[in-house]
mmCIF file of C-alpha atoms in Angstrom:
data_model
loop_
_atom_site.group_PDB
_atom_site.id
_atom_site.type_symbol
_atom_site.label_atom_id
_atom_site.label_comp_id
_atom_site.label_asym_id
_atom_site.label_seq_id
_atom_site.Cartn_x
_atom_site.Cartn_y
_atom_site.Cartn_z
ATOM 1 C CA MET A 1342 0.000 0.000 0.000
ATOM 2 C CA PRO A 1343 1.498 3.411 -0.977
ATOM 3 C CA PHE A 1344 2.821 5.511 1.874
ATOM 4 C CA ASP A 1345 0.507 8.472 2.576
ATOM 5 C CA LEU A 1346 3.136 11.205 2.612
ATOM 6 C CA ALA A 1347 0.606 14.037 2.358
ATOM 7 C CA MET A 1348 -1.123 12.946 5.560
ATOM 8 C CA VAL A 1349 2.154 12.641 7.461
ATOM 9 C CA ARG A 1350 3.346 16.042 6.256
ATOM 10 C CA SER A 1351 0.051 17.593 7.345
ATOM 11 C CA GLN A 1352 0.787 16.475 10.919
ATOM 12 C CA PHE A 1353 4.311 17.933 10.867
ATOM 13 C CA PRO A 1354 4.018 21.164 8.846
ATOM 14 C CA ASP A 1355 7.322 22.528 10.183
ATOM 15 C CA ARG A 1356 9.346 19.412 9.429
ATOM 16 C CA HIS A 1357 11.011 18.617 6.104
ATOM 17 C CA ILE A 1358 9.991 15.089 5.073
ATOM 18 C CA GLU A 1359 11.019 13.333 1.855
ATOM 19 C CA TRP A 1360 9.773 9.917 0.771
ATOM 20 C CA HIS A 1361 11.074 7.777 -2.090
ATOM 21 C CA ALA A 1362 9.680 4.683 -3.757
ATOM 22 C CA VAL A 1363 13.194 3.228 -3.999
ATOM 23 C CA LEU A 1364 16.424 4.522 -2.520
ATOM 24 C CA GLY A 1365 19.839 2.989 -2.061
ATOM 25 C CA SER A 1366 20.095 4.047 1.582
ATOM 26 C CA THR A 1367 18.166 6.678 3.521
ATOM 27 C CA MET A 1368 21.298 7.178 5.649
ATOM 28 C CA THR A 1369 23.362 8.150 2.630
ATOM 29 C CA GLU A 1370 20.747 10.620 1.421
ATOM 30 C CA ALA A 1371 20.220 12.103 4.892
ATOM 31 C CA SER A 1372 23.972 12.584 5.255
ATOM 32 C CA ARG A 1373 24.090 14.370 1.915
ATOM 33 C CA LEU A 1374 21.253 16.691 2.923
ATOM 34 C CA ALA A 1375 22.800 17.356 6.340
ATOM 35 C CA ALA A 1376 26.052 18.407 4.671
ATOM 36 C CA ALA A 1377 24.021 20.761 2.474
ATOM 37 C CA GLY A 1378 22.516 22.430 5.561
ATOM 38 C CA ALA A 1379 19.199 20.605 5.972
ATOM 39 C CA PRO A 1380 17.547 21.528 9.286
ATOM 40 C CA SER A 1381 17.101 19.455 12.414
ATOM 41 C CA GLY A 1382 14.312 16.941 12.179
ATOM 42 C CA THR A 1383 14.638 16.385 8.429
ATOM 43 C CA VAL A 1384 13.321 12.923 7.555
ATOM 44 C CA ILE A 1385 14.293 10.819 4.539
ATOM 45 C CA GLY A 1386 12.240 7.666 4.028
ATOM 46 C CA ALA A 1387 11.784 5.007 1.405
ATOM 47 C CA ASP A 1388 9.347 2.214 0.599
ATOM 48 C CA GLU A 1389 12.356 0.139 -0.396
ATOM 49 C CA GLN A 1390 16.096 0.360 0.163
ATOM 50 C CA THR A 1391 18.438 -1.450 -2.175
ATOM 51 C CA ALA A 1392 21.512 -0.872 -0.013
ATOM 52 C CA GLY A 1393 20.145 -0.385 3.491
ATOM 53 C CA LEU A 1394 22.860 -0.035 6.115
ATOM 54 C CA GLY A 1395 23.213 -1.908 9.389
ATOM 55 C CA ARG A 1396 25.897 -2.023 12.064
ATOM 56 C CA LEU A 1397 29.373 -3.317 11.210
ATOM 57 C CA GLY A 1398 28.712 -2.859 7.505
ATOM 58 C CA ARG A 1399 25.816 -5.293 7.359
ATOM 59 C CA THR A 1400 22.850 -4.796 5.036
ATOM 60 C CA TRP A 1401 19.233 -4.380 6.162
ATOM 61 C CA HIS A 1402 16.543 -6.531 4.535
ATOM 62 C CA SER A 1403 14.047 -3.992 3.149
ATOM 63 C CA GLU A 1404 10.992 -5.693 1.668
ATOM 64 C CA PRO A 1405 9.211 -3.177 -0.628
ATOM 65 C CA GLY A 1406 6.254 -1.409 1.000
ATOM 66 C CA SER A 1407 6.307 -3.573 4.128
ATOM 67 C CA GLY A 1408 8.619 -1.753 6.504
ATOM 68 C CA LEU A 1409 9.297 1.681 7.871
ATOM 69 C CA TYR A 1410 12.749 2.649 6.617
ATOM 70 C CA PHE A 1411 13.914 6.190 7.312
ATOM 71 C CA SER A 1412 16.697 8.399 8.590
ATOM 72 C CA VAL A 1413 16.408 11.599 10.581
ATOM 73 C CA ILE A 1414 18.805 14.459 11.265
ATOM 74 C CA LEU A 1415 18.908 14.808 15.049
ATOM 75 C CA PRO A 1416 18.669 18.210 16.785
ATOM 76 C CA ARG A 1417 21.187 20.889 15.906
ATOM 77 C CA ASP A 1418 21.884 24.176 17.661
ATOM 78 C CA ARG A 1419 21.349 27.602 16.100
ATOM 79 C CA HIS A 1420 24.806 27.406 14.541
ATOM 80 C CA GLY A 1421 23.920 24.193 12.730
ATOM 81 C CA ARG A 1422 25.996 21.907 14.969
ATOM 82 C CA HIS A 1423 24.726 18.752 16.621
ATOM 83 C CA ARG A 1424 23.804 19.201 20.274
ATOM 84 C CA PHE A 1425 25.373 16.021 21.627
ATOM 85 C CA PRO A 1426 29.131 15.623 22.194
ATOM 86 C CA PRO A 1427 30.624 12.713 20.198
ATOM 87 C CA ALA A 1428 31.288 10.854 23.456
ATOM 88 C CA THR A 1429 27.540 10.607 24.065
ATOM 89 C CA LEU A 1430 26.838 8.875 20.746
ATOM 90 C CA PRO A 1431 26.392 5.436 22.400
ATOM 91 C CA VAL A 1432 23.786 6.925 24.754
ATOM 92 C CA VAL A 1433 22.050 8.602 21.808
ATOM 93 C CA THR A 1434 21.609 5.124 20.319
ATOM 94 C CA LEU A 1435 20.108 3.870 23.588
ATOM 95 C CA ALA A 1436 17.740 6.859 23.680
ATOM 96 C CA LEU A 1437 16.587 6.053 20.164
ATOM 97 C CA GLY A 1438 15.940 2.451 21.182
ATOM 98 C CA LEU A 1439 13.646 3.708 23.926
ATOM 99 C CA ALA A 1440 11.925 6.023 21.451
ATOM 100 C CA VAL A 1441 11.315 3.222 18.952
ATOM 101 C CA SER A 1442 10.031 0.690 21.473
ATOM 102 C CA GLY A 1443 7.759 3.291 23.065
ATOM 103 C CA ALA A 1444 6.311 4.355 19.722
ATOM 104 C CA ILE A 1445 5.703 0.736 18.709
ATOM 105 C CA LEU A 1446 3.781 0.143 21.933
ATOM 106 C CA GLN A 1447 1.659 3.262 21.425
ATOM 107 C CA ALA A 1448 0.920 2.580 17.756
ATOM 108 C CA THR A 1449 0.441 -1.192 17.825
ATOM 109 C CA ASN A 1450 0.134 -2.324 21.458
ATOM 110 C CA VAL A 1451 3.083 -4.674 20.860
ATOM 111 C CA THR A 1452 5.624 -4.794 23.691
ATOM 112 C CA CYS A 1453 9.292 -4.942 22.738
ATOM 113 C CA ASP A 1454 12.551 -5.860 24.423
ATOM 114 C CA LEU A 1455 15.779 -3.932 23.878
ATOM 115 C CA ARG A 1456 19.045 -5.708 23.162
ATOM 116 C CA TRP A 1457 22.149 -3.588 23.681
ATOM 117 C CA PRO A 1458 23.085 -1.550 21.822
ATOM 118 C CA ASN A 1459 20.607 -1.080 18.976
ATOM 119 C CA ASP A 1460 18.190 -3.978 18.493
ATOM 120 C CA ILE A 1461 14.464 -3.992 19.178
ATOM 121 C CA LEU A 1462 13.094 -7.470 19.767
ATOM 122 C CA ILE A 1463 9.755 -9.232 20.004
ATOM 123 C CA GLN A 1464 9.984 -12.582 21.785
ATOM 124 C CA SER A 1465 13.734 -12.749 21.134
ATOM 125 C CA LYS A 1466 13.427 -12.034 17.394
ATOM 126 C CA LYS A 1467 14.560 -8.750 15.868
ATOM 127 C CA CYS A 1468 11.852 -6.443 14.537
ATOM 128 C CA ALA A 1469 13.796 -3.180 14.321
ATOM 129 C CA GLY A 1470 17.310 -1.804 14.270
ATOM 130 C CA ILE A 1471 19.028 1.533 14.720
ATOM 131 C CA LEU A 1472 22.219 2.948 13.236
ATOM 132 C CA THR A 1473 23.577 6.223 14.609
ATOM 133 C CA VAL A 1474 26.459 8.000 12.895
ATOM 134 C CA LEU A 1475 28.250 11.308 13.241
ATOM 135 C CA GLU A 1476 28.484 13.044 9.874
ATOM 136 C CA GLY A 1477 30.378 16.309 10.112
ATOM 137 C CA SER A 1478 28.175 18.726 12.038
ATOM 138 C CA ALA A 1479 25.186 16.366 12.196
ATOM 139 C CA ILE A 1480 24.146 13.153 13.895
ATOM 140 C CA ILE A 1481 22.112 10.939 11.587
ATOM 141 C CA ALA A 1482 19.858 8.223 12.968
ATOM 142 C CA GLY A 1483 18.800 5.448 10.612
ATOM 143 C CA ILE A 1484 15.841 3.346 11.724
ATOM 144 C CA GLY A 1485 14.426 0.240 10.096
ATOM 145 C CA ILE A 1486 11.264 -1.426 11.410
ATOM 146 C CA ASN A 1487 9.732 -4.634 10.102
ATOM 147 C CA VAL A 1488 6.074 -3.618 10.048
ATOM 148 C CA ASN A 1489 3.976 -5.697 7.661
ATOM 149 C CA HIS A 1490 6.362 -8.431 6.574
ATOM 150 C CA SER A 1491 4.505 -11.737 6.453
ATOM 151 C CA GLN A 1492 7.649 -13.813 5.979
ATOM 152 C CA PHE A 1493 11.428 -13.538 5.758
ATOM 153 C CA PRO A 1494 14.193 -15.153 3.722
ATOM 154 C CA VAL A 1495 15.197 -18.568 5.024
ATOM 155 C CA GLU A 1496 18.433 -17.218 6.488
ATOM 156 C CA LEU A 1497 16.502 -14.654 8.561
ATOM 157 C CA GLU A 1498 13.294 -16.407 9.543
ATOM 158 C CA GLY A 1499 14.801 -17.818 12.735
ATOM 159 C CA ILE A 1500 16.002 -14.440 14.002
ATOM 160 C CA ALA A 1501 13.653 -11.826 12.494
ATOM 161 C CA THR A 1502 10.000 -10.971 12.980
ATOM 162 C CA SER A 1503 7.572 -8.152 12.196
ATOM 163 C CA LEU A 1504 4.816 -6.262 13.955
ATOM 164 C CA ARG A 1505 2.310 -7.995 11.687
ATOM 165 C CA ILE A 1506 3.552 -11.451 12.633
ATOM 166 C CA ALA A 1507 3.574 -10.539 16.323
ATOM 167 C CA ALA A 1508 0.081 -9.040 16.375
ATOM 168 C CA GLY A 1509 -1.562 -11.216 13.735
ATOM 169 C CA HIS A 1510 -2.686 -8.304 11.576
ATOM 170 C CA PRO A 1511 -1.159 -5.468 9.513
ATOM 171 C CA HIS A 1512 -0.374 -2.024 10.878
ATOM 172 C CA SER A 1513 -0.268 1.505 9.524
ATOM 173 C CA ARG A 1514 3.263 2.623 8.740
ATOM 174 C CA GLU A 1515 2.032 6.205 8.806
ATOM 175 C CA ARG A 1516 0.573 5.854 12.307
ATOM 176 C CA LEU A 1517 3.841 4.397 13.514
ATOM 177 C CA LEU A 1518 5.850 7.295 12.087
ATOM 178 C CA LEU A 1519 3.411 9.781 13.631
ATOM 179 C CA GLU A 1520 4.162 8.253 17.033
ATOM 180 C CA LEU A 1521 7.856 7.797 16.407
ATOM 181 C CA LEU A 1522 8.989 11.296 15.420
ATOM 182 C CA PRO A 1523 7.679 12.987 18.604
ATOM 183 C CA SER A 1524 9.061 10.081 20.630
ATOM 184 C CA ILE A 1525 12.524 10.677 19.168
ATOM 185 C CA ASP A 1526 12.222 14.374 20.001
ATOM 186 C CA ARG A 1527 11.212 13.617 23.614
ATOM 187 C CA TYR A 1528 14.116 11.295 24.299
ATOM 188 C CA CYS A 1529 16.605 13.609 22.610
ATOM 189 C CA THR A 1530 15.341 16.441 24.814
ATOM 190 C CA LEU A 1531 15.636 14.235 27.894
ATOM 191 C CA LEU A 1532 19.234 13.409 26.999
ATOM 192 C CA GLU A 1533 20.063 17.041 26.311
ATOM 193 C CA THR A 1534 18.519 18.375 29.523
ATOM 194 C CA GLY A 1535 19.044 15.491 31.920
ATOM 195 C CA GLY A 1536 22.264 13.985 30.650
ATOM 196 C CA ALA A 1537 22.975 10.304 30.228
ATOM 197 C CA GLU A 1538 21.784 9.080 33.627
ATOM 198 C CA PRO A 1539 18.004 9.009 33.008
ATOM 199 C CA ILE A 1540 18.492 7.342 29.607
ATOM 200 C CA LEU A 1541 20.744 4.687 31.129
ATOM 201 C CA LYS A 1542 18.235 3.986 33.892
ATOM 202 C CA LEU A 1543 15.289 3.767 31.503
ATOM 203 C CA PHE A 1544 17.156 1.541 29.072
ATOM 204 C CA SER A 1545 18.305 -0.753 31.866
ATOM 205 C CA SER A 1546 14.708 -1.107 33.074
ATOM 206 C CA ALA A 1547 13.360 -1.759 29.570
ATOM 207 C CA SER A 1548 15.988 -4.305 28.509
ATOM 208 C CA SER A 1549 16.278 -7.937 29.598
ATOM 209 C CA TYR A 1550 19.844 -7.935 28.302
ATOM 210 C CA VAL A 1551 21.487 -5.281 30.466
ATOM 211 C CA SER A 1552 21.789 -7.165 33.728
ATOM 212 C CA GLY A 1553 21.789 -10.801 34.788
ATOM 213 C CA ARG A 1554 21.611 -12.252 31.268
ATOM 214 C CA ARG A 1555 23.934 -15.037 30.188
ATOM 215 C CA VAL A 1556 25.240 -13.985 26.769
ATOM 216 C CA ARG A 1557 27.953 -14.451 24.224
ATOM 217 C CA VAL A 1558 29.508 -11.429 22.546
ATOM 218 C CA ASN A 1559 31.100 -11.594 19.117
ATOM 219 C CA GLN A 1560 33.514 -8.680 19.025
ATOM 220 C CA GLU A 1561 34.019 -8.768 15.268
ATOM 221 C CA GLY A 1562 34.594 -5.235 14.069
ATOM 222 C CA SER A 1563 36.134 -4.086 17.345
ATOM 223 C CA THR A 1564 39.805 -3.868 18.277
ATOM 224 C CA LEU A 1565 39.545 -7.509 19.353
ATOM 225 C CA LEU A 1566 38.833 -8.975 15.932
ATOM 226 C CA GLY A 1567 37.108 -12.321 16.023
ATOM 227 C CA THR A 1568 37.041 -12.524 19.831
ATOM 228 C CA MET A 1569 34.089 -14.337 21.390
ATOM 229 C CA LEU A 1570 33.346 -13.539 25.026
ATOM 230 C CA VAL A 1571 30.906 -15.410 27.257
ATOM 231 C CA GLY A 1572 29.573 -14.171 30.560
ATOM 232 C CA THR A 1573 26.719 -12.551 32.450
ATOM 233 C CA THR A 1574 25.707 -8.956 31.803
ATOM 234 C CA ALA A 1575 26.305 -6.647 34.751
ATOM 235 C CA GLY A 1576 24.827 -3.305 33.729
ATOM 236 C CA LEU A 1577 25.959 -0.265 31.766
ATOM 237 C CA ASN A 1578 28.780 2.119 32.544
ATOM 238 C CA ASP A 1579 28.353 5.893 32.512
ATOM 239 C CA SER A 1580 29.112 6.042 28.777
ATOM 240 C CA GLY A 1581 26.441 3.504 27.879
ATOM 241 C CA PHE A 1582 28.773 0.559 27.257
ATOM 242 C CA LEU A 1583 27.850 -2.935 28.430
ATOM 243 C CA ILE A 1584 29.626 -4.568 31.359
ATOM 244 C CA LEU A 1585 30.154 -8.320 31.006
ATOM 245 C CA ARG A 1586 31.171 -10.412 34.015
ATOM 246 C CA GLY A 1587 33.176 -13.465 33.017
ATOM 247 C CA ASP A 1588 33.093 -16.825 34.733
ATOM 248 C CA ASP A 1589 36.354 -15.881 36.442
ATOM 249 C CA GLY A 1590 34.632 -12.899 38.078
ATOM 250 C CA ARG A 1591 36.435 -10.322 35.990
ATOM 251 C CA ASN A 1592 34.525 -7.590 34.184
ATOM 252 C CA SER A 1593 34.979 -6.733 30.511
ATOM 253 C CA LEU A 1594 33.688 -3.537 28.942
ATOM 254 C CA ILE A 1595 31.869 -4.199 25.679
ATOM 255 C CA VAL A 1596 32.111 -1.185 23.385
ATOM 256 C CA ALA A 1597 31.180 -2.969 20.151
ATOM 257 C CA GLY A 1598 29.954 -6.349 19.039
ATOM 258 C CA GLY A 1599 26.929 -8.544 18.656
ATOM 259 C CA VAL A 1600 25.285 -9.645 21.908
ATOM 260 C CA ARG A 1601 23.326 -12.886 21.784
ATOM 261 C CA PRO A 1602 21.809 -15.082 24.501
ATOM 262 C CA CYS A 1603 23.580 -18.306 25.345
ATOM 263 C CA SER A 1604 21.449 -21.267 24.312
#
């Protein structure tokens, strides 16, 4: 079903919103517009991405017309610079996870779990992901949500799900975006005014992965290439990184990598 851009724009008359039938990556286009001076809150979306970006260089499966795939330029100050220091970028990602899960609950009544650092899950399967990057004077957030997918490729069906599969019926992508954009604004404001602490507390409460979860961590893409760590999660540090307690009682700080439950 075609995305009703006119209706969405009518609800956000002061926000620049672009929507494409097909786009390589909304992140790439948002970065280009940010460099050209596009204002805070600019949204670039697509019904289909042919080169959607995920963490660690992975691609994002973007079934045409079934998901909500978009990128947004996060708040800038009056000089056109992003409002969050680069060191807070991990916490920005956590704030966006809270924004996405909250908007999904409001729009669909589906409850989600949060897996550090950027995965939104339904019953242990991924339904949404977030990619946050610093591009010059702007922070770009890319968000992909599996909304009305009825099935997935064989290689993904064991780890991916959609809001439609979870609820048993389709959902409005427009309604979800209407909930999501204000939710992003609220959590960005909370981070800007309250600092990292409230975001860390909220994320820790909303995630089953932050504390007391037996997990394995593949640190591919970090400075410890190919390293697999196993342990029990022991909270977040002040920068938003995950603390992993090994079987020897020693703590490791996880700054990058894929976190998965131990089977």
